[in-house]
Amino acid sequence: MTLPKPEQPWRPAPETLSLAIVLTYLVAAAGVWSGLWGTEWAAISGELHQPPSAQHWLGTNRLGQDVLQRLLAGAATAFEVGVVVAVSTVVIGASIGGVAGFFAHGLIDGVATWLIGTIDAVPFYLFVAAVAVALRDWPGAMHLAMILSFWTLTARLVRTETMRLRHREFILAARAGGLNTFRILLRHIMPNLAPLLLVQSSLVFVAAVKAEVVLSFLGIGLQDSISWGIMIAEASQEILAGHYGNFLAASLALFGLVLSINRLTDRLQERIDPRTHASAHRKLP
Amino acid sequence: MKAGERSSRFLARRLFSAVPLLLGVTLISFTLTVHFGPDPAWEQLGRNPTPEQIQQVRHTMGQDRPFPLRYAGYLVNLARLDLGHSYASGEPVLDILLRTVPVSLLLVAPGFLLGIVLALVLALAAAWRPHGHLDRFCDLASATGMSLSLVIIVIALQAVFGVWLDWFPVRGWRLDGPVDYLEHAAVPTMALIAANMGYNLRFFRAVFRDVLADPPVRTARAYGFRARRIATGYVLRAAAPPILTRVMVAIPLIVISGSLIIESHFGIPGVGLVTWNAVMSGDQPVLMAVVSFSSILFVLALTATDLLTGLLDPRSRSA
């Protein structure tokens, strides 16, 4: 990570297209946040099941709501869910994993390892279902359930890396210099793990966006909101009657975003370490 | 003699290490479904109960006991398979599980197993010739598969095979013979294979690439040993521990999400539909039983995998 990279012959970066696609989604979401478009997703603005037209670019759904408005608002929701879950997951995972790895084989580490193993042993969708029932009517239940379930993978990786780093000279020097543990972890260990944390956050982002679709489809996801998962759930009723517009729009939107972020994550991972390629997708759905 | 002793000490240590995990998962299940769950006292009471009545019902149900005592009571009930009765139907939860779990297994197992076998074959063939046609196809297939959701695949396949081509029933479940079974299981099986192909291919191919790069395999291939001998005699054996672990870890995710999504969407009376109904209606005994049992089974399965990989590969025992 700290070594200079060997010179490579130039070729067009395959990540450019992916980056452009992700930025397009981000612009769509930013437009929703600043009120430019996608604010009328709940309004009934036309006839039912209209095909695409100049007024409704992607047609209307079974209530007569504009599909494009809902799609754009869904992009904003996807980023909200993804970013909230990814940031909280990585912060919690890095804190617990870092402390556990620094005091490896001690009491704190024992408790943390037990907690990680325990949470990993409860099947994800049942865990979310149980949290949804336990925290009925609280809008953050889905986010909380994902965070509580996803942080363990980051914690495992950070713990292993911290255990590896803590005997290195620069950490010993920092300890000899009288820095406290918190400072060593924050200023000397975490910067070394920045690439790993970045990869983890983008993996968690994708996992959260995909899980939202499944959970909203099952009716234990977002409530009183709009998302691609909710669109797909309502489309699952329309599709048997031959109305594909809503379903195709939401599915392709999800596909494009996840595909692009997955590709970017892959490139990032290859740059950090060509050998970690396979293992990072291990647990996340 | 000495090796045998070491093996049995390893076995004992691993078996013992499952105990704290079992306590952990039951604690989580208990806390979420029973402690924070819907208050069963309300189910027993009529409208506008007095505080004394609430207190009375709670006392008879043992709800006013302290948390550790209630948790212990729950563990005892779980061990005696005394799971209570469903709020919705009044049926014993154990009977519900015994009736619905086989349906879900019949529904999900073919897709899960076929998906793994197919992915193993494709991944080995792709890893055999890096950058070949099949390898590139696998790149494409895994990128696509990982970007789709099981939900999308289920709905799309239902639209194609159930509505457009009209080959298979669109919903429901009937078991009046093998033809019925195959017809009803066809779309779910295809969906499960397609939904997991991406992750499986990617993981298996990476494992096979690693093993194929091992010096003994390279030497054997350079000497012109038969491909089948190398593949079955060395590659599959060396790749078995990570693949086995991966498959075990994937079981709850794939089987449970598959059974929840497919059964609730197609209206198939398996344990997934029962769980989904329990979530929707707050049927606490059913939810508690499903969450507890699947977590316990998963801990036991993981421990068994650990033991198996430890026996296959002594190097992994120290970890």
Coordinates of C-alpha atoms in Angstrom, one line a residue:
Chain A
M1 CA 0.0 0.0 0.0
T2 CA 2.8 2.4 0.8
L3 CA 5.2 1.1 -1.9
P4 CA 5.4 3.0 -5.1
K5 CA 3.5 1.3 -8.0
P6 CA 5.5 -0.1 -10.9
E7 CA 5.0 1.7 -14.1
Q8 CA 2.4 0.2 -16.3
P9 CA 1.7 0.8 -20.0
W10 CA -1.1 3.2 -20.5
R11 CA -4.5 1.9 -21.7
P12 CA -7.9 3.4 -21.6
A13 CA -9.2 3.0 -18.1
P14 CA -12.2 0.6 -18.0
E15 CA -13.5 2.4 -14.9
T16 CA -14.2 5.6 -16.8
L17 CA -17.6 4.4 -18.1
S18 CA -18.5 3.0 -14.7
L19 CA -17.6 6.2 -13.0
A20 CA -19.6 8.2 -15.5
I21 CA -22.7 6.0 -14.8
V22 CA -22.4 6.4 -11.1
L23 CA -22.0 10.2 -11.4
T24 CA -25.2 10.2 -13.6
Y25 CA -27.1 8.5 -10.8
L26 CA -25.6 10.9 -8.3
V27 CA -26.8 13.9 -10.4
A28 CA -30.2 12.3 -10.6
A29 CA -30.3 11.9 -6.8
A30 CA -28.9 15.4 -6.2
G31 CA -31.7 16.9 -8.4
V32 CA -34.2 15.2 -6.1
W33 CA -32.5 16.5 -2.9
S34 CA -32.5 20.0 -4.3
G35 CA -36.1 19.8 -5.4
L36 CA -35.4 20.0 -9.2
W37 CA -37.2 16.8 -10.1
G38 CA -38.6 13.6 -8.6
T39 CA -40.6 15.5 -6.0
E40 CA -44.0 14.6 -7.4
W41 CA -43.5 10.8 -7.1
A42 CA -46.7 10.4 -5.1
A43 CA -48.9 12.6 -7.3
I44 CA -51.5 11.0 -9.5
S45 CA -50.7 12.9 -12.7
G46 CA -52.2 10.9 -15.5
E47 CA -54.3 8.0 -16.6
L48 CA -53.5 4.4 -15.4
H49 CA -50.9 2.3 -17.2
Q50 CA -50.0 4.9 -19.9
P51 CA -47.3 4.0 -22.4
P52 CA -44.3 6.4 -22.6
S53 CA -45.3 9.8 -24.0
A54 CA -44.0 13.4 -24.1
Q55 CA -45.7 14.1 -20.8
H56 CA -44.8 10.9 -19.1
W57 CA -41.4 9.8 -20.5
L58 CA -41.6 6.4 -19.0
G59 CA -45.4 6.1 -18.8
T60 CA -47.5 5.7 -15.7
N61 CA -48.2 2.9 -13.2
R62 CA -51.4 1.3 -12.0
L63 CA -52.4 4.4 -10.0
G64 CA -51.5 6.8 -12.7
Q65 CA -48.3 8.0 -11.1
D66 CA -45.4 9.1 -13.3
V67 CA -42.8 6.3 -13.5
L68 CA -39.9 8.6 -14.2
Q69 CA -40.6 10.7 -11.2
R70 CA -40.6 7.6 -9.0
L71 CA -37.5 6.3 -10.6
L72 CA -35.6 9.5 -9.9
A73 CA -36.9 9.7 -6.4
G74 CA -35.8 6.0 -6.0
A75 CA -32.3 6.9 -7.0
A76 CA -32.1 9.4 -4.2
T77 CA -33.5 6.8 -1.8
A78 CA -30.9 4.3 -3.0
F79 CA -28.1 6.7 -2.2
E80 CA -29.6 7.6 1.2
V81 CA -29.9 3.9 2.2
G82 CA -26.6 3.0 0.7
V83 CA -24.6 5.8 2.2
V84 CA -26.2 5.7 5.7
V85 CA -25.7 2.0 6.0
A86 CA -22.2 2.0 4.4
V87 CA -20.8 4.8 6.6
S88 CA -22.3 3.5 9.9
T89 CA -21.2 -0.1 9.1
V90 CA -17.6 0.8 8.3
V91 CA -17.3 3.2 11.3
I92 CA -18.7 0.6 13.7
G93 CA -16.8 -2.3 12.1
A94 CA -13.5 -0.4 12.1
S95 CA -13.9 0.7 15.7
I96 CA -14.7 -2.7 17.1
G97 CA -12.3 -4.5 14.8
G98 CA -9.5 -2.1 15.5
V99 CA -9.8 -2.2 19.3
A100 CA -10.2 -6.0 19.2
G101 CA -7.2 -6.5 17.0
F102 CA -5.1 -4.1 19.1
F103 CA -5.8 -6.1 22.2
A104 CA -5.9 -9.4 20.4
H105 CA -6.5 -12.5 22.6
G106 CA -7.5 -10.3 25.6
L107 CA -10.9 -10.0 27.2
I108 CA -12.2 -7.2 24.8
D109 CA -11.1 -9.3 21.8
G110 CA -12.8 -12.4 23.2
V111 CA -16.1 -10.5 23.6
A112 CA -15.8 -8.9 20.2
T113 CA -15.0 -12.2 18.4
W114 CA -17.9 -13.8 20.1
L115 CA -20.3 -11.0 19.1
I116 CA -19.1 -11.2 15.5
G117 CA -19.5 -14.9 15.4
T118 CA -22.9 -14.7 17.0
I119 CA -24.3 -12.1 14.6
D120 CA -22.9 -13.9 11.6
A121 CA -24.7 -17.0 12.7
V122 CA -28.2 -15.4 12.7
P123 CA -29.5 -15.6 9.1
F124 CA -29.6 -12.1 7.6
Y125 CA -33.2 -12.0 6.4
L126 CA -34.6 -13.5 9.6
F127 CA -32.5 -11.0 11.6
V128 CA -34.0 -8.1 9.7
A129 CA -37.5 -9.6 10.0
A130 CA -37.1 -9.9 13.7
V131 CA -35.8 -6.4 14.0
A132 CA -38.7 -5.2 11.9
V133 CA -41.1 -6.8 14.2
A134 CA -39.3 -5.7 17.3
L135 CA -39.2 -2.1 16.2
R136 CA -42.6 -1.8 14.5
D137 CA -43.4 1.5 13.0
W138 CA -40.0 3.0 13.6
P139 CA -38.8 4.2 10.2
G140 CA -35.1 3.5 10.8
A141 CA -35.7 -0.2 11.6
M142 CA -34.4 -1.5 8.2
H143 CA -31.3 0.7 8.2
L144 CA -30.5 -0.4 11.8
A145 CA -31.0 -4.0 11.0
M146 CA -28.6 -3.8 8.0
I147 CA -26.0 -2.0 10.0
L148 CA -26.2 -4.4 13.0
S149 CA -25.8 -7.3 10.6
F150 CA -23.2 -5.9 8.1
W151 CA -20.5 -4.5 10.4
T152 CA -19.1 -7.9 11.3
L153 CA -17.3 -8.5 8.0
T154 CA -15.5 -5.1 8.2
A155 CA -14.7 -5.8 11.9
R156 CA -13.2 -9.2 11.0
L157 CA -11.0 -7.7 8.3
V158 CA -9.9 -4.7 10.4
R159 CA -9.1 -6.9 13.3
T160 CA -6.8 -9.2 11.3
E161 CA -5.0 -6.2 9.7
T162 CA -4.6 -4.4 13.1
M163 CA -3.2 -7.6 14.6
R164 CA -0.7 -7.6 11.7
L165 CA 0.2 -3.9 12.1
R166 CA 0.5 -3.6 15.8
H167 CA 3.9 -5.2 16.1
R168 CA 5.4 -3.0 13.3
E169 CA 8.1 -0.6 14.3
F170 CA 6.1 2.6 13.7
I171 CA 3.4 1.4 16.1
L172 CA 6.0 0.4 18.7
A173 CA 7.6 3.8 18.3
A174 CA 4.3 5.5 18.8
R175 CA 3.7 3.5 21.9
A176 CA 7.1 4.1 23.2
G177 CA 6.5 7.8 22.6
G178 CA 3.6 7.6 25.0
L179 CA 0.6 8.0 22.6
N180 CA -2.6 6.6 24.0
T181 CA -4.3 3.6 22.3
F182 CA -7.1 5.6 20.8
R183 CA -4.7 8.0 19.1
I184 CA -2.5 5.2 17.8
L185 CA -5.6 3.5 16.3
L186 CA -7.0 6.6 14.8
R187 CA -3.8 8.3 13.5
H188 CA -1.4 5.4 12.8
I189 CA -3.4 2.2 12.1
M190 CA -6.6 3.4 10.4
P191 CA -4.8 5.5 7.7
N192 CA -3.0 2.3 6.7
L193 CA -6.4 0.6 6.4
A194 CA -8.0 3.4 4.3
P195 CA -8.1 1.4 1.0
L196 CA -9.6 -1.6 2.7
L197 CA -12.2 0.6 4.4
L198 CA -13.0 2.2 1.1
V199 CA -13.6 -1.2 -0.6
Q200 CA -15.7 -2.3 2.3
S201 CA -17.9 0.7 2.2
S202 CA -18.6 0.3 -1.5
L203 CA -19.4 -3.4 -1.0
V204 CA -21.7 -2.5 1.9
F205 CA -23.3 0.2 -0.2
V206 CA -24.2 -2.3 -2.9
A207 CA -25.3 -4.9 -0.4
A208 CA -27.6 -2.3 1.3
V209 CA -29.1 -1.1 -2.0
K210 CA -29.8 -4.7 -3.1
A211 CA -31.1 -5.8 0.3
E212 CA -33.5 -2.8 0.3
V213 CA -35.1 -4.2 -2.9
V214 CA -35.6 -7.6 -1.3
L215 CA -36.9 -6.2 2.0
S216 CA -39.3 -3.7 0.4
F217 CA -40.5 -6.5 -1.9
L218 CA -41.2 -8.5 1.3
G219 CA -42.9 -5.5 2.9
I220 CA -40.4 -5.1 5.7
G221 CA -38.3 -2.5 4.1
L222 CA -39.0 1.2 3.8
Q223 CA -42.5 2.5 4.8
D224 CA -44.3 5.5 3.3
S225 CA -41.5 6.2 0.9
I226 CA -40.5 5.5 -2.6
S227 CA -37.6 3.2 -3.7
W228 CA -36.8 0.9 -6.6
G229 CA -37.7 -2.0 -4.3
I230 CA -41.2 -0.6 -3.7
M231 CA -41.6 0.0 -7.5
I232 CA -40.6 -3.6 -8.2
A233 CA -43.0 -4.8 -5.5
E234 CA -45.9 -2.9 -7.1
A235 CA -44.8 -4.0 -10.5
S236 CA -44.9 -7.7 -9.4
Q237 CA -48.7 -7.2 -9.4
E238 CA -48.8 -5.5 -12.7
I239 CA -46.6 -7.9 -14.7
L240 CA -49.1 -10.7 -14.8
A241 CA -51.4 -8.3 -16.6
G242 CA -48.8 -7.5 -19.1
H243 CA -47.6 -4.1 -17.9
Y244 CA -43.8 -4.2 -18.0
G245 CA -42.8 -0.5 -17.9
N246 CA -42.6 0.0 -14.1
F247 CA -40.7 -3.3 -13.6
L248 CA -38.2 -2.7 -16.4
A249 CA -37.5 0.8 -15.3
A250 CA -36.8 0.0 -11.7
S251 CA -34.8 -3.2 -12.5
L252 CA -32.6 -1.6 -15.0
A253 CA -31.9 1.3 -12.7
L254 CA -30.8 -1.0 -10.0
F255 CA -28.8 -3.1 -12.4
G256 CA -26.9 -0.2 -13.8
L257 CA -26.0 1.3 -10.5
V258 CA -24.9 -2.0 -8.9
L259 CA -23.0 -3.1 -12.0
S260 CA -21.0 0.2 -12.2
I261 CA -20.2 0.2 -8.5
N262 CA -19.2 -3.4 -8.5
R263 CA -16.8 -2.7 -11.4
L264 CA -15.3 0.3 -9.6
T265 CA -14.9 -1.8 -6.5
D266 CA -13.1 -4.5 -8.4
R267 CA -10.6 -2.1 -9.9
L268 CA -10.0 -0.6 -6.5
Q269 CA -9.4 -4.0 -5.0
E270 CA -7.0 -5.1 -7.8
R271 CA -5.0 -2.0 -7.2
I272 CA -4.7 -2.6 -3.5
D273 CA -4.0 -6.3 -3.6
P274 CA -4.5 -8.6 -6.6
R275 CA -5.0 -11.6 -4.3
T276 CA -8.0 -10.4 -2.2
H277 CA -10.1 -10.6 -5.3
A278 CA -12.4 -13.4 -4.3
S279 CA -12.8 -13.2 -0.6
A280 CA -14.4 -9.8 -0.1
H281 CA -17.8 -10.8 -1.5
R282 CA -18.0 -13.6 0.9
K283 CA -20.8 -12.7 3.2
L284 CA -22.8 -9.8 1.9
P285 CA -25.9 -10.7 0.0
Chain B
M1 CA -1.2 -42.5 18.3
K2 CA 0.0 -39.0 18.9
A3 CA -1.7 -37.7 15.7
G4 CA -5.0 -39.3 16.8
E5 CA -4.8 -37.7 20.1
R6 CA -4.2 -34.3 18.6
S7 CA -7.2 -34.8 16.2
S8 CA -9.6 -35.7 19.1
R9 CA -8.4 -32.7 21.1
F10 CA -9.0 -30.6 18.1
L11 CA -12.5 -32.1 17.7
A12 CA -13.3 -31.5 21.4
R13 CA -12.1 -27.9 21.3
R14 CA -14.1 -27.1 18.2
L15 CA -17.3 -28.7 19.6
F16 CA -16.9 -26.8 22.8
S17 CA -16.4 -23.5 20.9
A18 CA -19.9 -23.9 19.6
V19 CA -21.5 -23.5 23.1
P20 CA -20.9 -19.7 23.4
L21 CA -22.2 -19.2 19.9
L22 CA -25.3 -21.2 20.6
L23 CA -25.9 -19.1 23.7
G24 CA -25.3 -15.9 21.6
V25 CA -27.8 -16.7 18.9
T26 CA -30.5 -17.8 21.3
L27 CA -29.9 -14.6 23.3
I28 CA -30.4 -12.6 20.1
S29 CA -33.4 -14.5 19.0
F30 CA -35.0 -14.2 22.5
T31 CA -34.2 -10.5 22.9
L32 CA -35.6 -9.6 19.5
T33 CA -38.7 -11.8 19.2
V34 CA -39.7 -12.3 22.8
H35 CA -38.4 -9.4 24.8
F36 CA -38.9 -6.6 22.2
G37 CA -41.6 -8.5 20.4
P38 CA -45.3 -7.9 20.5
D39 CA -46.6 -8.2 24.1
P40 CA -48.6 -11.5 24.2
A41 CA -50.5 -10.3 27.2
W42 CA -52.6 -8.0 25.0
E43 CA -53.6 -11.0 22.9
Q44 CA -55.2 -12.6 26.0
L45 CA -57.0 -9.6 27.2
G46 CA -60.3 -8.1 26.0
R47 CA -60.9 -4.5 25.3
N48 CA -60.0 -1.8 27.8
P49 CA -58.3 -4.0 30.4
T50 CA -57.6 -2.6 33.9
P51 CA -54.0 -2.3 35.0
E52 CA -54.8 -5.1 37.5
Q53 CA -56.0 -7.4 34.8
I54 CA -52.8 -6.8 32.7
Q55 CA -50.7 -7.5 35.8
Q56 CA -52.7 -10.7 36.4
V57 CA -52.2 -12.0 32.8
R58 CA -48.5 -11.1 32.8
H59 CA -48.1 -12.9 36.1
T60 CA -49.8 -16.1 34.9
M61 CA -47.7 -16.0 31.7
G62 CA -44.5 -15.5 33.7
Q63 CA -43.8 -12.2 32.1
D64 CA -43.0 -10.3 35.3
R65 CA -40.0 -12.5 36.0
P66 CA -36.5 -10.9 35.5
F67 CA -34.8 -11.1 32.1
P68 CA -32.3 -13.9 32.9
L69 CA -35.1 -16.1 34.3
R70 CA -37.3 -15.6 31.3
Y71 CA -34.3 -16.3 29.0
A72 CA -33.6 -19.5 30.9
G73 CA -37.2 -20.5 30.7
Y74 CA -37.1 -19.9 26.9
L75 CA -33.9 -22.1 26.6
V76 CA -35.6 -24.9 28.5
N77 CA -38.7 -24.7 26.3
L78 CA -36.5 -24.7 23.2
A79 CA -34.6 -27.8 24.3
R80 CA -37.9 -29.6 25.0
L81 CA -39.2 -28.5 21.6
D82 CA -42.1 -26.8 23.4
L83 CA -42.6 -23.9 21.0
G84 CA -46.1 -22.8 22.0
H85 CA -49.0 -22.2 19.7
S86 CA -49.4 -19.8 16.7
Y87 CA -51.4 -16.7 17.6
A88 CA -52.9 -16.8 14.1
S89 CA -54.1 -20.4 13.8
G90 CA -53.8 -21.8 17.3
E91 CA -51.8 -24.7 15.9
P92 CA -48.7 -25.9 17.7
V93 CA -45.7 -24.2 16.2
L94 CA -43.8 -27.5 16.0
D95 CA -46.6 -29.0 13.8
I96 CA -46.5 -26.0 11.5
L97 CA -42.7 -26.4 11.1
L98 CA -42.9 -30.1 10.5
R99 CA -45.5 -29.6 7.8
T100 CA -43.9 -26.6 6.0
V101 CA -40.2 -27.2 6.2
P102 CA -40.3 -30.2 3.7
V103 CA -42.2 -28.1 1.2
S104 CA -39.5 -25.4 1.3
L105 CA -36.8 -28.0 1.0
L106 CA -38.4 -29.6 -2.0
L107 CA -38.8 -26.1 -3.5
V108 CA -35.3 -24.7 -2.8
A109 CA -33.0 -27.7 -2.7
P110 CA -32.9 -28.4 -6.5
G111 CA -32.1 -24.9 -7.5
F112 CA -29.5 -24.6 -4.7
L113 CA -27.7 -27.8 -5.5
L114 CA -27.9 -27.6 -9.3
G115 CA -26.6 -24.0 -9.1
I116 CA -23.6 -25.1 -7.2
V117 CA -22.8 -28.1 -9.5
L118 CA -23.2 -26.0 -12.6
A119 CA -21.1 -23.2 -11.2
L120 CA -18.3 -25.6 -10.1
V121 CA -18.2 -27.2 -13.6
L122 CA -18.2 -23.8 -15.4
A123 CA -15.7 -22.3 -13.0
L124 CA -13.2 -25.2 -13.3
A125 CA -13.5 -25.1 -17.1
A126 CA -13.0 -21.3 -17.2
A127 CA -10.0 -21.4 -14.8
W128 CA -8.4 -24.2 -16.8
R129 CA -7.9 -21.8 -19.7
P130 CA -7.5 -18.2 -18.4
H131 CA -8.7 -15.5 -20.9
G132 CA -10.3 -18.2 -23.1
H133 CA -13.9 -17.8 -24.4
L134 CA -15.4 -19.5 -21.4
D135 CA -13.4 -17.4 -19.0
R136 CA -14.7 -14.3 -20.7
F137 CA -18.2 -15.6 -20.6
C138 CA -17.8 -16.2 -16.9
D139 CA -16.6 -12.6 -16.4
L140 CA -19.8 -11.4 -18.1
A141 CA -22.1 -13.9 -16.4
S142 CA -20.7 -13.1 -12.9
A143 CA -20.8 -9.3 -13.4
T144 CA -24.4 -9.6 -14.6
G145 CA -25.5 -12.1 -12.0
M146 CA -24.1 -10.1 -9.1
S147 CA -25.9 -6.9 -10.2
L148 CA -29.4 -8.5 -10.4
S149 CA -31.6 -9.3 -7.4
L150 CA -33.3 -12.6 -6.8
V151 CA -36.6 -10.6 -6.7
I152 CA -36.0 -9.2 -10.2
I153 CA -35.1 -12.7 -11.6
V154 CA -38.1 -14.3 -10.1
I155 CA -40.5 -11.8 -11.5
A156 CA -38.8 -11.8 -14.9
L157 CA -38.8 -15.6 -15.2
Q158 CA -42.4 -15.7 -14.0
A159 CA -43.3 -13.2 -16.8
V160 CA -41.4 -15.1 -19.4
F161 CA -42.3 -18.7 -18.6
G162 CA -45.6 -18.3 -16.8
V163 CA -47.3 -15.5 -18.8
W164 CA -45.6 -15.1 -22.1
L165 CA -44.7 -18.7 -23.0
D166 CA -47.3 -20.1 -20.6
W167 CA -45.3 -23.3 -19.9
F168 CA -45.5 -23.3 -16.1
P169 CA -48.0 -22.4 -13.5
V170 CA -47.7 -18.8 -12.4
R171 CA -48.4 -19.4 -8.7
G172 CA -49.4 -22.0 -6.2
W173 CA -48.1 -25.5 -5.3
R174 CA -49.5 -29.0 -5.9
L175 CA -47.8 -32.3 -5.3
D176 CA -50.0 -34.8 -7.1
G177 CA -47.0 -36.6 -8.7
P178 CA -43.6 -35.9 -10.3
V179 CA -45.0 -33.9 -13.2
D180 CA -46.8 -31.5 -11.0
Y181 CA -43.8 -31.1 -8.8
L182 CA -41.5 -30.4 -11.8
E183 CA -43.9 -27.9 -13.2
H184 CA -44.3 -26.0 -10.0
A185 CA -40.6 -26.2 -9.1
A186 CA -39.3 -25.2 -12.5
V187 CA -39.4 -21.4 -12.3
P188 CA -38.2 -21.2 -8.7
T189 CA -35.3 -23.6 -9.6
M190 CA -34.3 -21.5 -12.6
A191 CA -34.5 -18.3 -10.5
L192 CA -32.3 -19.7 -7.8
I193 CA -29.7 -21.0 -10.2
A194 CA -29.6 -17.7 -12.1
A195 CA -29.5 -15.5 -8.9
N196 CA -26.6 -17.3 -7.3
M197 CA -24.6 -18.1 -10.5
G198 CA -22.8 -14.8 -10.4
Y199 CA -21.4 -15.0 -6.9
N200 CA -20.7 -18.7 -7.1
L201 CA -18.8 -18.5 -10.4
R202 CA -16.7 -15.7 -9.2
F203 CA -15.7 -17.3 -6.0
F204 CA -15.2 -20.8 -7.3
R205 CA -13.2 -19.6 -10.3
A206 CA -10.9 -17.6 -8.0
V207 CA -10.4 -20.7 -5.8
F208 CA -9.7 -22.9 -8.9
R209 CA -7.2 -20.4 -10.3
D210 CA -5.3 -20.4 -7.0
V211 CA -5.2 -24.2 -7.0
L212 CA -4.2 -24.5 -10.7
A213 CA -1.3 -22.1 -10.0
D214 CA 0.1 -24.5 -7.4
P215 CA 3.5 -25.9 -8.4
P216 CA 2.3 -29.6 -8.2
V217 CA -0.6 -28.9 -10.6
R218 CA 1.6 -26.9 -13.0
T219 CA 4.1 -29.8 -13.0
A220 CA 1.4 -32.4 -13.6
R221 CA 0.0 -30.4 -16.5
A222 CA 3.4 -29.8 -18.0
Y223 CA 4.1 -33.5 -17.8
G224 CA 0.9 -34.1 -19.8
F225 CA -1.1 -35.9 -17.2
R226 CA -4.7 -36.5 -18.2
A227 CA -6.9 -33.5 -17.4
R228 CA -9.5 -35.6 -15.6
R229 CA -6.9 -37.1 -13.3
I230 CA -5.5 -33.7 -12.4
A231 CA -9.0 -32.2 -11.9
T232 CA -10.5 -35.0 -9.7
G233 CA -7.3 -36.2 -8.1
Y234 CA -5.8 -32.9 -7.1
V235 CA -7.7 -29.7 -8.0
L236 CA -11.1 -30.6 -6.5
R237 CA -9.5 -32.0 -3.4
A238 CA -7.4 -29.0 -2.7
A239 CA -10.3 -26.7 -3.5
A240 CA -12.7 -28.5 -1.3
P241 CA -12.2 -26.7 2.1
P242 CA -12.9 -23.2 0.8
I243 CA -15.7 -24.3 -1.4
L244 CA -17.3 -26.3 1.4
T245 CA -17.1 -23.4 3.8
R246 CA -18.5 -21.1 1.1
V247 CA -21.4 -23.4 0.4
M248 CA -22.2 -23.7 4.1
V249 CA -22.1 -20.0 4.6
A250 CA -24.4 -19.5 1.6
I251 CA -27.0 -21.9 2.7
P252 CA -28.9 -19.6 5.1
L253 CA -28.7 -16.7 2.8
I254 CA -29.8 -18.5 -0.3
V255 CA -32.3 -21.0 1.2
I256 CA -33.9 -18.5 3.5
S257 CA -34.1 -15.5 1.1
G258 CA -35.2 -17.9 -1.6
S259 CA -37.9 -19.5 0.4
L260 CA -39.1 -16.1 1.7
I261 CA -39.2 -14.4 -1.6
I262 CA -40.4 -17.3 -3.8
E263 CA -43.0 -18.6 -1.4
S264 CA -44.5 -15.2 -0.6
H265 CA -44.6 -14.3 -4.2
F266 CA -46.0 -17.6 -5.6
G267 CA -48.2 -18.4 -2.6
I268 CA -46.4 -21.7 -1.8
P269 CA -47.2 -23.1 1.6
G270 CA -43.6 -23.5 2.9
V271 CA -41.9 -22.2 6.0
G272 CA -41.0 -19.0 4.1
L273 CA -44.6 -18.1 3.6
V274 CA -45.4 -19.0 7.3
T275 CA -42.5 -16.8 8.4
W276 CA -43.6 -14.0 6.2
N277 CA -47.2 -14.2 7.5
A278 CA -45.8 -14.2 11.0
V279 CA -43.8 -11.1 10.4
M280 CA -46.7 -9.3 8.8
S281 CA -49.1 -10.2 11.7
G282 CA -46.7 -10.2 14.6
D283 CA -47.1 -13.9 15.3
Q284 CA -44.4 -14.1 17.9
P285 CA -44.2 -17.8 18.7
V286 CA -43.8 -18.7 15.0
L287 CA -41.2 -16.1 14.4
M288 CA -39.3 -17.0 17.5
A289 CA -39.2 -20.7 16.6
V290 CA -38.0 -20.0 13.0
V291 CA -35.3 -17.5 14.0
S292 CA -34.1 -19.6 16.9
F293 CA -34.0 -22.9 15.0
S294 CA -32.4 -21.6 11.9
S295 CA -29.7 -19.9 13.9
I296 CA -29.0 -23.0 16.0
L297 CA -28.9 -25.2 12.9
F298 CA -26.5 -22.8 11.2
V299 CA -24.1 -22.7 14.2
L300 CA -24.2 -26.5 14.2
A301 CA -23.6 -26.6 10.4
L302 CA -20.7 -24.2 10.7
T303 CA -19.1 -26.3 13.5
A304 CA -19.5 -29.4 11.3
T305 CA -17.8 -27.6 8.4
D306 CA -15.0 -26.5 10.7
L307 CA -14.5 -30.0 11.9
L308 CA -14.6 -31.4 8.3
T309 CA -12.1 -28.9 6.9
G310 CA -9.9 -29.4 9.9
L311 CA -9.8 -33.1 9.2
L312 CA -9.2 -32.5 5.5
D313 CA -6.5 -30.0 6.1
P314 CA -4.6 -30.1 9.3
R315 CA -3.0 -26.7 8.7
S316 CA -6.3 -25.0 9.3
R317 CA -6.7 -26.4 12.8
S318 CA -4.6 -23.8 14.5
A319 CA -6.7 -20.9 13.4

